[in-house]
Each structure stands twice: as structure tokens, then as C-alpha cells.
Short mmCIF file of C-alpha atoms in Angstrom, two decimals:
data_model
loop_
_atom_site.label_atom_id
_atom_site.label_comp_id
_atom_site.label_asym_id
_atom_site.label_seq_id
_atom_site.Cartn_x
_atom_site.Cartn_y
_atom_site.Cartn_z
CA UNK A 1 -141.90 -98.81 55.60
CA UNK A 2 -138.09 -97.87 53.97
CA UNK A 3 -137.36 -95.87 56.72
CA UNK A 4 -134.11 -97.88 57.07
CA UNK A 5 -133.64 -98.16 52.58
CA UNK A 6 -131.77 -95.11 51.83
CA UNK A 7 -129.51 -94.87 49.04
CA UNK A 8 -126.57 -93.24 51.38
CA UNK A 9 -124.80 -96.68 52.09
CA UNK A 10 -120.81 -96.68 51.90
CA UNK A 11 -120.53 -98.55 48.95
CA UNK A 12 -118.07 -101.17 50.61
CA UNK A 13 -117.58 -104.04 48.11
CA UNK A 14 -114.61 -105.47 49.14
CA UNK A 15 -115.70 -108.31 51.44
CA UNK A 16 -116.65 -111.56 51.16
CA UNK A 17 -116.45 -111.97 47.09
CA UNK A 18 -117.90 -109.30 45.81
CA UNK A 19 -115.06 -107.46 44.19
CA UNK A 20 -114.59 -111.11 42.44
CA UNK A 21 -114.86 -109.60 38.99
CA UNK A 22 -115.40 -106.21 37.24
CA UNK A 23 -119.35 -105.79 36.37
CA UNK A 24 -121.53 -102.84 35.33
CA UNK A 25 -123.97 -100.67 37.73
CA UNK A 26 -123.50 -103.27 40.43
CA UNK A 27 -125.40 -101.74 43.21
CA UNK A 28 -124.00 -101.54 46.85
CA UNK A 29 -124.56 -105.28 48.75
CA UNK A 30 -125.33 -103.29 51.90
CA UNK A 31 -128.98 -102.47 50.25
CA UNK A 32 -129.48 -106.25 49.50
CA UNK A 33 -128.12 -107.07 53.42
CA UNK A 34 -130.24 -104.61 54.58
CA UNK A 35 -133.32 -105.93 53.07
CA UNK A 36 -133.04 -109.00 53.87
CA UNK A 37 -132.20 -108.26 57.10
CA UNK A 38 -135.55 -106.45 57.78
CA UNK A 39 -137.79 -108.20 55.58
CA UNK A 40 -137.20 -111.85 55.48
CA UNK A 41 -135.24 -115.11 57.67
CA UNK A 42 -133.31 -118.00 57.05
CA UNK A 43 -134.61 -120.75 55.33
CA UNK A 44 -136.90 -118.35 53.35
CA UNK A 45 -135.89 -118.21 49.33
CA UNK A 46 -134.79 -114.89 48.08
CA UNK A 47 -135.08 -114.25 43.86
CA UNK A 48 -133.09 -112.20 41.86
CA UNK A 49 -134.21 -112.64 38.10
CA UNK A 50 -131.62 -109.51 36.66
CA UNK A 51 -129.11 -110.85 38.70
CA UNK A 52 -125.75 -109.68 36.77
CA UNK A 53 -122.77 -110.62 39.06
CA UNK A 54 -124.64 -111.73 42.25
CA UNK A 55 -124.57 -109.15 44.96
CA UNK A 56 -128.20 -110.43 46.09
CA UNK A 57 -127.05 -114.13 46.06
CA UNK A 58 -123.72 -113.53 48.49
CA UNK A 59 -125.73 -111.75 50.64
CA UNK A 60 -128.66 -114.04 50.97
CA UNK A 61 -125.68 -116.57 51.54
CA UNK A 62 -124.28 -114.79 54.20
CA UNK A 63 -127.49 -114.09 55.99
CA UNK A 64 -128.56 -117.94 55.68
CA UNK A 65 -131.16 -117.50 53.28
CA UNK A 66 -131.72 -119.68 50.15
CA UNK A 67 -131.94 -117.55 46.78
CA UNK A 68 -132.27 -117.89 42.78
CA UNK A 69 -130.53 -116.22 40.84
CA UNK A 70 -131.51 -115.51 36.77
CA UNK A 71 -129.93 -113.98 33.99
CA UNK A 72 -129.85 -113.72 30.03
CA UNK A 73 -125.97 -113.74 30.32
CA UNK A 74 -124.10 -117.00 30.37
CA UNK A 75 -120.98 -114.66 32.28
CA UNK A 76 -123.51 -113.11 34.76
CA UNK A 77 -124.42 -116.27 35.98
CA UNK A 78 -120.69 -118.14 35.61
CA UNK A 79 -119.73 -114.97 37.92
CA UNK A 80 -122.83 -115.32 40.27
CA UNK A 81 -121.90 -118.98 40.55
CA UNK A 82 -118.41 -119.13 41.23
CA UNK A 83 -119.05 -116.24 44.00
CA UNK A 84 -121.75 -117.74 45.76
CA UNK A 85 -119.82 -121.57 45.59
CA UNK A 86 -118.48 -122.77 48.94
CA UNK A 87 -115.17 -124.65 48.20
CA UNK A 88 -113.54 -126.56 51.33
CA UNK A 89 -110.37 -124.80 51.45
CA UNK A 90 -108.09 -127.55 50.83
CA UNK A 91 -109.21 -128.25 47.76
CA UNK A 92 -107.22 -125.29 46.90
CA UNK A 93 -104.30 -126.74 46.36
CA UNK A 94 -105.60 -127.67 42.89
CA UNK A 95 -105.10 -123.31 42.52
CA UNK A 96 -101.44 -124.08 42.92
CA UNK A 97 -101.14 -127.04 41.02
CA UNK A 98 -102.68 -125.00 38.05
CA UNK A 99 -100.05 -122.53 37.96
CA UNK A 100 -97.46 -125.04 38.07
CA UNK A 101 -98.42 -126.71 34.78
CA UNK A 102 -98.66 -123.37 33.38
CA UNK A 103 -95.60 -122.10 34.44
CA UNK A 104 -93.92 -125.35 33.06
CA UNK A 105 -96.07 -125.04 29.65
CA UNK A 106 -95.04 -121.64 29.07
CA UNK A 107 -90.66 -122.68 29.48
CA UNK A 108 -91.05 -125.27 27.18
CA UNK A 109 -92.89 -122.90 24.85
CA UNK A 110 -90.27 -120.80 24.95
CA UNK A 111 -87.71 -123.71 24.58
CA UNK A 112 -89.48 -123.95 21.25
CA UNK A 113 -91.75 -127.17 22.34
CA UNK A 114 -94.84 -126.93 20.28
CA UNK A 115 -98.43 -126.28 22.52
CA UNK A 116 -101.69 -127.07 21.52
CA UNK A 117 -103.06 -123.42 21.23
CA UNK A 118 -106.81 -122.93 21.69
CA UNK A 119 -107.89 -120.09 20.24
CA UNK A 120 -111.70 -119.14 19.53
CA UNK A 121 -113.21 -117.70 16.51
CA UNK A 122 -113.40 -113.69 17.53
CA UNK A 123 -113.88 -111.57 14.69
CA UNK A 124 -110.55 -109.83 13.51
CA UNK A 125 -108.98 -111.14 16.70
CA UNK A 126 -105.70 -109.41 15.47
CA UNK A 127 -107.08 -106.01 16.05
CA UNK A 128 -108.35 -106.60 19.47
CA UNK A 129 -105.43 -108.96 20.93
CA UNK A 130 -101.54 -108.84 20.28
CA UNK A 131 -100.33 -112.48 18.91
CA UNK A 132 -98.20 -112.69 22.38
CA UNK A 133 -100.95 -112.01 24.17
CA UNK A 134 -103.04 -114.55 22.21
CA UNK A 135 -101.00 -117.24 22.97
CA UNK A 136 -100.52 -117.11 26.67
CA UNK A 137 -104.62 -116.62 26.84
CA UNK A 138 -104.91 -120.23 24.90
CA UNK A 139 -101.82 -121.56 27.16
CA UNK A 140 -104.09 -120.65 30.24
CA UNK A 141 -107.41 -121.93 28.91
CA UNK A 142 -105.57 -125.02 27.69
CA UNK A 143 -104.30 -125.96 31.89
CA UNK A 144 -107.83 -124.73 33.11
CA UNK A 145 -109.64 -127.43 30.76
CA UNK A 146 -107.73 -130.03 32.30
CA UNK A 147 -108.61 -129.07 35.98
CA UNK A 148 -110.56 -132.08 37.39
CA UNK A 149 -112.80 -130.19 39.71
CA UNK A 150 -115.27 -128.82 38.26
CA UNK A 151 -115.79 -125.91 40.97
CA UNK A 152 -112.11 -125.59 40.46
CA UNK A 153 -112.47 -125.02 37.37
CA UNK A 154 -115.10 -122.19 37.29
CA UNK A 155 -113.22 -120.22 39.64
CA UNK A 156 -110.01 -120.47 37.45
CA UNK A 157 -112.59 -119.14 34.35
CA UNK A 158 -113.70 -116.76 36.17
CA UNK A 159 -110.26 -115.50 37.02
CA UNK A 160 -109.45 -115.66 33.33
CA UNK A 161 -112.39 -113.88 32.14
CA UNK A 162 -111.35 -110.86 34.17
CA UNK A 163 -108.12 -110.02 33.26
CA UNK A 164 -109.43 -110.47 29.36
CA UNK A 165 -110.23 -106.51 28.75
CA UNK A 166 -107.46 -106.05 30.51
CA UNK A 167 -104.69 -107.31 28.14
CA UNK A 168 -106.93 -107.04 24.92
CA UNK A 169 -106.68 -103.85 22.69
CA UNK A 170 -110.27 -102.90 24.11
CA UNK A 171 -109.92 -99.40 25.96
CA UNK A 172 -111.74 -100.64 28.93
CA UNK A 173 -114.81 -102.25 30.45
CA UNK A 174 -116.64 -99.23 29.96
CA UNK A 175 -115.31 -97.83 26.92
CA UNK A 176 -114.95 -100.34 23.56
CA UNK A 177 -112.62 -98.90 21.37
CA UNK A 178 -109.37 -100.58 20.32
CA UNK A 179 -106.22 -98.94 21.71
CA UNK A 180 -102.36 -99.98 21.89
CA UNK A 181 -101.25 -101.47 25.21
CA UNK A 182 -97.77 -102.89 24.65
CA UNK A 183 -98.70 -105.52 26.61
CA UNK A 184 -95.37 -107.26 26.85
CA UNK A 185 -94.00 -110.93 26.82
CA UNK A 186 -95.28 -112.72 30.36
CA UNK A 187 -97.57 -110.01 31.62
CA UNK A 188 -100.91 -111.83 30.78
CA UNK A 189 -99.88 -115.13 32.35
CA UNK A 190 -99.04 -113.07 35.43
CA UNK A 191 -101.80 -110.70 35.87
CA UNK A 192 -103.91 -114.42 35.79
CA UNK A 193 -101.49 -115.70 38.61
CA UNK A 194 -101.90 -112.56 40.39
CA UNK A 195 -106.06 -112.98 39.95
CA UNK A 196 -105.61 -116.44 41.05
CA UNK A 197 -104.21 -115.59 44.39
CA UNK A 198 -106.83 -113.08 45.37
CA UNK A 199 -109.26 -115.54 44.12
CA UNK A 200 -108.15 -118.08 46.57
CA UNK A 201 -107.91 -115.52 49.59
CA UNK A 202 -111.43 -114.81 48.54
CA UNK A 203 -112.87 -118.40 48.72
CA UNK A 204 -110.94 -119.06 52.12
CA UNK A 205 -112.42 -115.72 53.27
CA UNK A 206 -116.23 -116.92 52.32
CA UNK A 207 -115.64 -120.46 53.67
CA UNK A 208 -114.65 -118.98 56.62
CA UNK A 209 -117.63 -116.27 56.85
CA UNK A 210 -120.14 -118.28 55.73
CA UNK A 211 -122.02 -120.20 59.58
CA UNK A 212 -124.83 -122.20 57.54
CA UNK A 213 -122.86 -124.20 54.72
CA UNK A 214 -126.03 -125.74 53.97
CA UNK A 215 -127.85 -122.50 52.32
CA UNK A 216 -129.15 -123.33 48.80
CA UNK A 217 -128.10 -121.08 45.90
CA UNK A 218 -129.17 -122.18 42.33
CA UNK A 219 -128.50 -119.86 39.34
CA UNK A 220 -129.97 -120.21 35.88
CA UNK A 221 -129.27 -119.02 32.92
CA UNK A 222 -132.80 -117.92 30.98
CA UNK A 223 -134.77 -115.15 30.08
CA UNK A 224 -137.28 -113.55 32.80
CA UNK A 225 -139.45 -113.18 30.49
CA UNK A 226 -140.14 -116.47 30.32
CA UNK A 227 -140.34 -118.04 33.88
CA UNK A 228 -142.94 -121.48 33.41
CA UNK A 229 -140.24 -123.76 34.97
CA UNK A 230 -141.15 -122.33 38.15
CA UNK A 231 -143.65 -123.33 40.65
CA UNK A 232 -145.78 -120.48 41.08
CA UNK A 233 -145.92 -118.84 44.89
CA UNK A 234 -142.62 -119.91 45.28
CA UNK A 235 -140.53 -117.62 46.17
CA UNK A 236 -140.80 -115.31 49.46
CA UNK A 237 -138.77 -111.96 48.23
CA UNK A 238 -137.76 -110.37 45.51
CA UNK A 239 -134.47 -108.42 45.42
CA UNK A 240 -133.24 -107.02 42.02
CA UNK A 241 -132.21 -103.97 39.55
CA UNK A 242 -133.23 -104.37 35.89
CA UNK A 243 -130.81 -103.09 33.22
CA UNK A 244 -131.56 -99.36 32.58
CA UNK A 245 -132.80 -98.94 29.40
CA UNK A 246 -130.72 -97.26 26.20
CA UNK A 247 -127.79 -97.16 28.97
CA UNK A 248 -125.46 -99.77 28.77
CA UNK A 249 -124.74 -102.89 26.00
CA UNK A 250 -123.20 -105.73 28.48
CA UNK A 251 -123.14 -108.06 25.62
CA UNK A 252 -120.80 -105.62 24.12
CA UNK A 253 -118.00 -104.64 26.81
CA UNK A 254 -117.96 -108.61 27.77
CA UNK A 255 -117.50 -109.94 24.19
CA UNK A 256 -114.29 -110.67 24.48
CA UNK A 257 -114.68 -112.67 27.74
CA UNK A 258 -117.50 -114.63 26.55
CA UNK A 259 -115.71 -115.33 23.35
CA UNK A 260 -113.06 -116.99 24.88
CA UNK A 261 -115.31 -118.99 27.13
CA UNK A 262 -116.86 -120.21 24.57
CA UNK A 263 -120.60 -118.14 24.96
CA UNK A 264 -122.64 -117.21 22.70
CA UNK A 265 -122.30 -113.86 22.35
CA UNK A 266 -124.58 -113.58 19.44
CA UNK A 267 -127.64 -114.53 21.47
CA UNK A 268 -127.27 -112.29 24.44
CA UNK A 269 -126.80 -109.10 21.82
CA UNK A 270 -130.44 -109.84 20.61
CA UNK A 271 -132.18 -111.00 23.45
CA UNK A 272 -130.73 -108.42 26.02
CA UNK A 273 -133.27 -106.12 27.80
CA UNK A 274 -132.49 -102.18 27.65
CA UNK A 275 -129.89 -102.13 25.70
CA UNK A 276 -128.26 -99.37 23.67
CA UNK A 277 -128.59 -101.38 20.75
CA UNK A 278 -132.20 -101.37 20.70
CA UNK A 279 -133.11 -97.71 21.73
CA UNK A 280 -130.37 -95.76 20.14
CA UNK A 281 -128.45 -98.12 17.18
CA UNK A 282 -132.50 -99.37 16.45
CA UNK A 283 -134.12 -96.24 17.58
CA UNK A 284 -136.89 -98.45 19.52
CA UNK A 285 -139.64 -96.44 21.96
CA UNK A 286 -140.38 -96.42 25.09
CA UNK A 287 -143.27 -99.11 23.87
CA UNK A 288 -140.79 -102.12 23.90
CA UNK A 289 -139.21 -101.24 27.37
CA UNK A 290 -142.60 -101.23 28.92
CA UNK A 291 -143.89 -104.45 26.96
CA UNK A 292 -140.56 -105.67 28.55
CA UNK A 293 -140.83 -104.44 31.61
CA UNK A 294 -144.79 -106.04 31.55
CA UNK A 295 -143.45 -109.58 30.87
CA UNK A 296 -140.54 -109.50 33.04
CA UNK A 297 -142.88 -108.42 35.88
CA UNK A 298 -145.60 -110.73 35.49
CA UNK A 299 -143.74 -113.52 35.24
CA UNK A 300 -142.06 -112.27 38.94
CA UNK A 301 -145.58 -111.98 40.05
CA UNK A 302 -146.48 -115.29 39.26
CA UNK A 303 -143.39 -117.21 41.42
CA UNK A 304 -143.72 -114.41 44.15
CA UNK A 305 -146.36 -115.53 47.11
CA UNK A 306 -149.11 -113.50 47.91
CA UNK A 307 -148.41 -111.04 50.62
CA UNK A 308 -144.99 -110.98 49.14
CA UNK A 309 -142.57 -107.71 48.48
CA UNK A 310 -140.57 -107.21 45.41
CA UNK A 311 -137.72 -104.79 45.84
CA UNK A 312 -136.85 -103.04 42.35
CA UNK A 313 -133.63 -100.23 41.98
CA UNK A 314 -134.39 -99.00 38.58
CA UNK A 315 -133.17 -95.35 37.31
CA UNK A 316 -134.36 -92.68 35.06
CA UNK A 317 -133.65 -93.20 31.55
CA UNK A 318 -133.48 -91.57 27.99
CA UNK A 319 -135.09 -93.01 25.29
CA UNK A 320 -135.19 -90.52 21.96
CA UNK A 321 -134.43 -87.68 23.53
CA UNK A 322 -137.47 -88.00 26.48
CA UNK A 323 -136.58 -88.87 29.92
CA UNK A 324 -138.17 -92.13 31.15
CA UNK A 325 -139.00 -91.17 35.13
CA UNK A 326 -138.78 -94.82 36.09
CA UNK A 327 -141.27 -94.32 39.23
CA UNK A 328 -143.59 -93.19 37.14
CA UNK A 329 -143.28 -96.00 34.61
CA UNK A 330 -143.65 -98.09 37.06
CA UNK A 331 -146.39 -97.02 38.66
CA UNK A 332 -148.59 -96.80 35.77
CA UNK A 333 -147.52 -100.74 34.59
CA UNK A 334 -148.34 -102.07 38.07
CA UNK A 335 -152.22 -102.26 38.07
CA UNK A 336 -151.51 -104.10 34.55
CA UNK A 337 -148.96 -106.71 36.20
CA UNK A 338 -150.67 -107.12 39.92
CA UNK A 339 -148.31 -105.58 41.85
CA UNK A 340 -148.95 -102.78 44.63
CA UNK A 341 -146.69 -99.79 44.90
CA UNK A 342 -145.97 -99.66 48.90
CA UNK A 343 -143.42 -97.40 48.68
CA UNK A 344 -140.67 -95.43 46.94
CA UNK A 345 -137.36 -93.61 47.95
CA UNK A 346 -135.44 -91.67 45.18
CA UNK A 347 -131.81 -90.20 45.06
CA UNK A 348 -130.27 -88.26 42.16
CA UNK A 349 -127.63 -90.62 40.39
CA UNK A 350 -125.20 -87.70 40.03
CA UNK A 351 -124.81 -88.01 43.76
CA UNK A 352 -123.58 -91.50 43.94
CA UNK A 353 -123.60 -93.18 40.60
CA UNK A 354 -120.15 -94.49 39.36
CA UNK A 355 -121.38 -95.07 35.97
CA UNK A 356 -118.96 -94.59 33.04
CA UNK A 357 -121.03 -92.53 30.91
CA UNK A 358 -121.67 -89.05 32.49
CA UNK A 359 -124.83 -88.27 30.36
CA UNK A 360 -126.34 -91.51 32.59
CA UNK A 361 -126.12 -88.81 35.73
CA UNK A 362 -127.12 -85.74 34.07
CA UNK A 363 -129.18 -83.72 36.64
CA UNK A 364 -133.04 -84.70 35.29
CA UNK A 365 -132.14 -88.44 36.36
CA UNK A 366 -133.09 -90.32 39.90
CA UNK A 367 -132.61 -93.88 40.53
CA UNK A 368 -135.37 -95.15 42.91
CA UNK A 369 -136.00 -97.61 45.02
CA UNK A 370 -139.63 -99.35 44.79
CA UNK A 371 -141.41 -101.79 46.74
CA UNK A 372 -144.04 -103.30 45.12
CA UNK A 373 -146.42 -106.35 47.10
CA UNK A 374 -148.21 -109.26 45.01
CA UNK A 375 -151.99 -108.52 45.83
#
């Protein structure tokens, strides 16, 4: 059946708006195109319930297909959103019209005018952000609240929630530890004009690529453990990757960002699935990721039609010290959830993983591919 799946795609992310914004163990949109090329049509609904920063949802977009998109994270789905939002191009102009009142905030700052600053509550925000640096992120967030359009206004967030590591004290998206930039006087506010350009090249570039403007994409921010808004036998494939368990905290390296959109940080830390938190700052087992792994699962299984496929990219993990062979794990949950295994295809993550923790591709580890029907 995957005779066409392989994991040796190029890895191309920079059409349509997928290189939007920086986001963890995104995997290549060619495997989501080339399911749903093969395996299901227009006008047919496509779910991804781990859907981080939307790779499934452009490409069901692009291919005419309707899809739902579900995460834990508020930013996942703000991301997902904004990328998967057709905007008729000239309401663009609203782009320019936001750097204009910035640009004329920021001179009469520095004439000495006072400017409401809107700053949130991030814990020791002095160690993490130089006071320059803080001001010309609440001068930004300031003109962005008082765009009118609301789509507008997501895709100026989202531009501002991407340059946020970026002139914070944080090392990088991959690595949170406080370091000294020297980010200087004027840099922030012109990274976010420089974000705001491509952003708008990337919006004209999906209206443009986009042939059915009348595709449905709805994204939701909830738990998938917990799917009873749905009509069950809903949905006609499943495309997704669930977080890899004790291997990343995305709570964590997005704190920042969601603190200064206003998120609640607090309740994506606990709730988050696989995190590092649980299975090495809790020392949890491999019992909670396969009681998670059990509801997330059944609760797929109930909104999936009969007949239907689920496509799952999961890799090997390590969980005190024992390597979790994914597969395996899921093999042995699936006569507990319903689901058939039709068919698996593995590669070793060393070969193409550009994770930023090397231990993640150590040798042992495969990421797999696995198809599993709703009997």
C-alpha cells in the first residue's frame, strides 16, 4: 500500500506558507501532499488532531480538500490559522498602514512623547529581555491591537511572535538558556518590519496558489483527548505526528511568545502530551504515554468513518533509560483502540532528522510511518 510513502522527500518548505514561523519536528509537507494525493479528493475532510503549525492543513488547502485542525497550544493553532487564512490581497494595505503608525510611534518616543507601553507579566522579564528591547515589543503590540481586521491582525501576531526568541535573551528555539545579545536600539522594530514583508509576499503567494477559495479549514484549540464535540464518522482521513515522548517541552521554548500574546502558558505546561517535563523532570513511565496514546486514539477512532485510514509519523523514544520502539507500541495498543495496522515504513532519524537535540537521533531510534484503518 505505501509503496509511494517513503521518508526520502526533499524537505522543501519554502512554498506556499509553510516557512511562516519557526516550529519544532515539523515534518516535510510533501508526505501530507502525497497522501492526500493518493488516498483521498476534494470535498472530502482531512483531520489533524496534533496539528502544531499546520503543514497538513496548507496542504489539504492546496489540494481542495476541507480539514480540522486540533491542538493543546493556543500558538499552534494561531500559527495553523493565520497560514491556512486566505486574505484578498488588497486588504494588504492595512500591512503598510501598520508600519506607518509604528514608525511614527517610535519618533515621537524618541522625541520624548510618552507611549502607552503594554507589557505582560513574564517572570523576571529583565533577565530574558533588554529594557530597549521591551519597549519596542509593547510599541508593536500596542499598533497591532488597533488593527481593525481581524485576519489582519493575526497575521501581524503571528509575525510578532516569531521574531520574540529572536531578540529575547533566550539562546534559541531549541536551546532555553539566557544569553547576551546586544540587541541594539531599532533592531526589534525592524526585524518585525522585515517579517512583515515576507509575511505579505506569503499571503499574495497563497491567494494566488490557492484554485478553490471555497475549501473549509477550521482549527480548534482543545485537547484530543477529549473529542465529544464531534460528530462521530465524520471525518474521511487522518493525517498527523504526535509529540514524541520525553523529547521536546514546546510549552517551554514558546513561553516567551505566548506570554506576550497573552496565552496561558501555565495550562499548556501541564496538559502537554510527551513532554520532557513529565518523563524526565517527573520521571513518569512508559504507562502514561500509552494511557495517552489510548485516549488520544480512541477518540480519533470515534470521528474517523469506518473503512477509514489514519496516517501516524511517530518516532522511537526514551523513557528512563529504555527505548520506546514506537511501531511496536503501537501495534500492541491498536486491538485496544480499534484500529488495524495496514502498514508500516521506517527510516532511521539520524538520516534525516533536523532535531536540535542529537541524543533524539542516536542510532537505536526510527521514526515510522503507520497506517492504521477504523475496523
Amino acid at each position: 500500500m505505501l509503496a509511494q510513502l517513503k521518508f526520502n522527500f526533499s524537505n522543501d518548505a519554502s512554498y506556499l506558507t509553510h516557512k511562516f514561523h519557526t516550529y519544532p519536528a515539523k515534518f516535510p509537507p510533501q508526505l501530507p501532499r502525497t497522501i492526500l494525493s493518493n488516498y483521498s479528493k476534494p470535498g472530502e475532510i482531512v483531520l489533524d488532531p496534533f496539528v502544531g503549525s499546520g503543514t497538513t492543513l496548507v496542504e489539504a488547502l492546496y489540494g481542495g480538500i476541507n480539514s480540522i485542525g486540533i491542538d493543546i497550544n493556543p500558538l499552534a493553532c494561531l500559527i495553523s490559522k493565520v497560514k491556512t487564512t486566505l486574505i484578498e490581497p488588497h486588504k494588504l494595505f492595512l500591512i503598510d498602514t501598520l508600519k506607518n503608525n509604528i514608525s511614527q510611534d517610535l519618533f515621537y518616543w524618541q522625541m520624548g512623547k510618552k507611549i502607552d507601553n503594554i507589557v505582560p507579566e513574564i517572570p523576571n522579564i529583565k533577565h530574558w529581555f533588554q529594557p530597549n528591547v521591551i519597549k519596542e515589543l509593547s510599541l508593536i503590540k500596542k499598533n497591532i491591537l488597533d488593527l481593525p481586521d481581524p485576519d489582519i491582525r493575526d497575521l501581524a501576531y503571528v509575525a510578532f511572535s516569531s521574531i520574540i526568541v529572536r531578540v529575547s535573551n533566550q539562546e534559541s528555539d531549541t536551546r532555553f538558556a539566557a544569553i547576551n545579545k546586544n540587541i541594539k536600539d531599532g533592531d526589534t522594530i525592524n526585524f518585525f518590519f522585515d517579517k512583515l514583508a515576507e509575511s505579505k509576499k506569503l499571503m499574495i503567494t497563497l491567494w494566488n496558489n490557492i484554485v478553490d477559495k471555497k475549501v473549509k479549514t477550521k482549527i480548534i484549540n482543545i485537547d484530543v483527548r477529549d473529542l465529544t464535540q464531534f460528530i462521530n464518522n465524520s471525518v474521511d482521513i487522518i493525517i498527523t505526528s504526535p509529540p514524541y515522548a520525553n523529547t521536546y517541552d514546546y510549552y517551554l521554548y514558546h513561553k516567551f511568545r505566548m506570554y506576550w500574546l497573552d496565552m496561558d502558558v501555565t495550562s499548556v505546561q501541564y496538559a502537554e502530551i510527551g513532554s520532557r517535563r513529565e518523563y524526565s523532570s517527573l520521571k513518569k513511565g512508559k504507562e502514561k504515554w500509552e494511557q495517552d496514546l489510548i485516549k488520544s486514539f480512541k477518540e480519533m477512532k470515534k470521528i474517523l468513518k469506518i473503512g477509514k485510514f489514519a496516517f501516524i509519523v511517530i518516532g522511537d523514544s526514551v523513557i528512563r533509560k529504555e527505548i520506546i520502539k514506537a511501531d511496536q507500541l503501537i501495534e500492541g495498543l491498536s486491538d485496544k483502540v480499534g484500529f488495524k495496522v495496514i502498514d508500516i515504513v521506517s527510516s532511521k532519524l539520524s538520516e534525516h532528522s533536523k532535531t536540535f537535540n542529537p541524543s533524539f537521533t542516536q542510532k537505536e531510534k526510527r521514526e515510522h510511518l503507520i497506517v492504521l484503518q477504523n475496523e
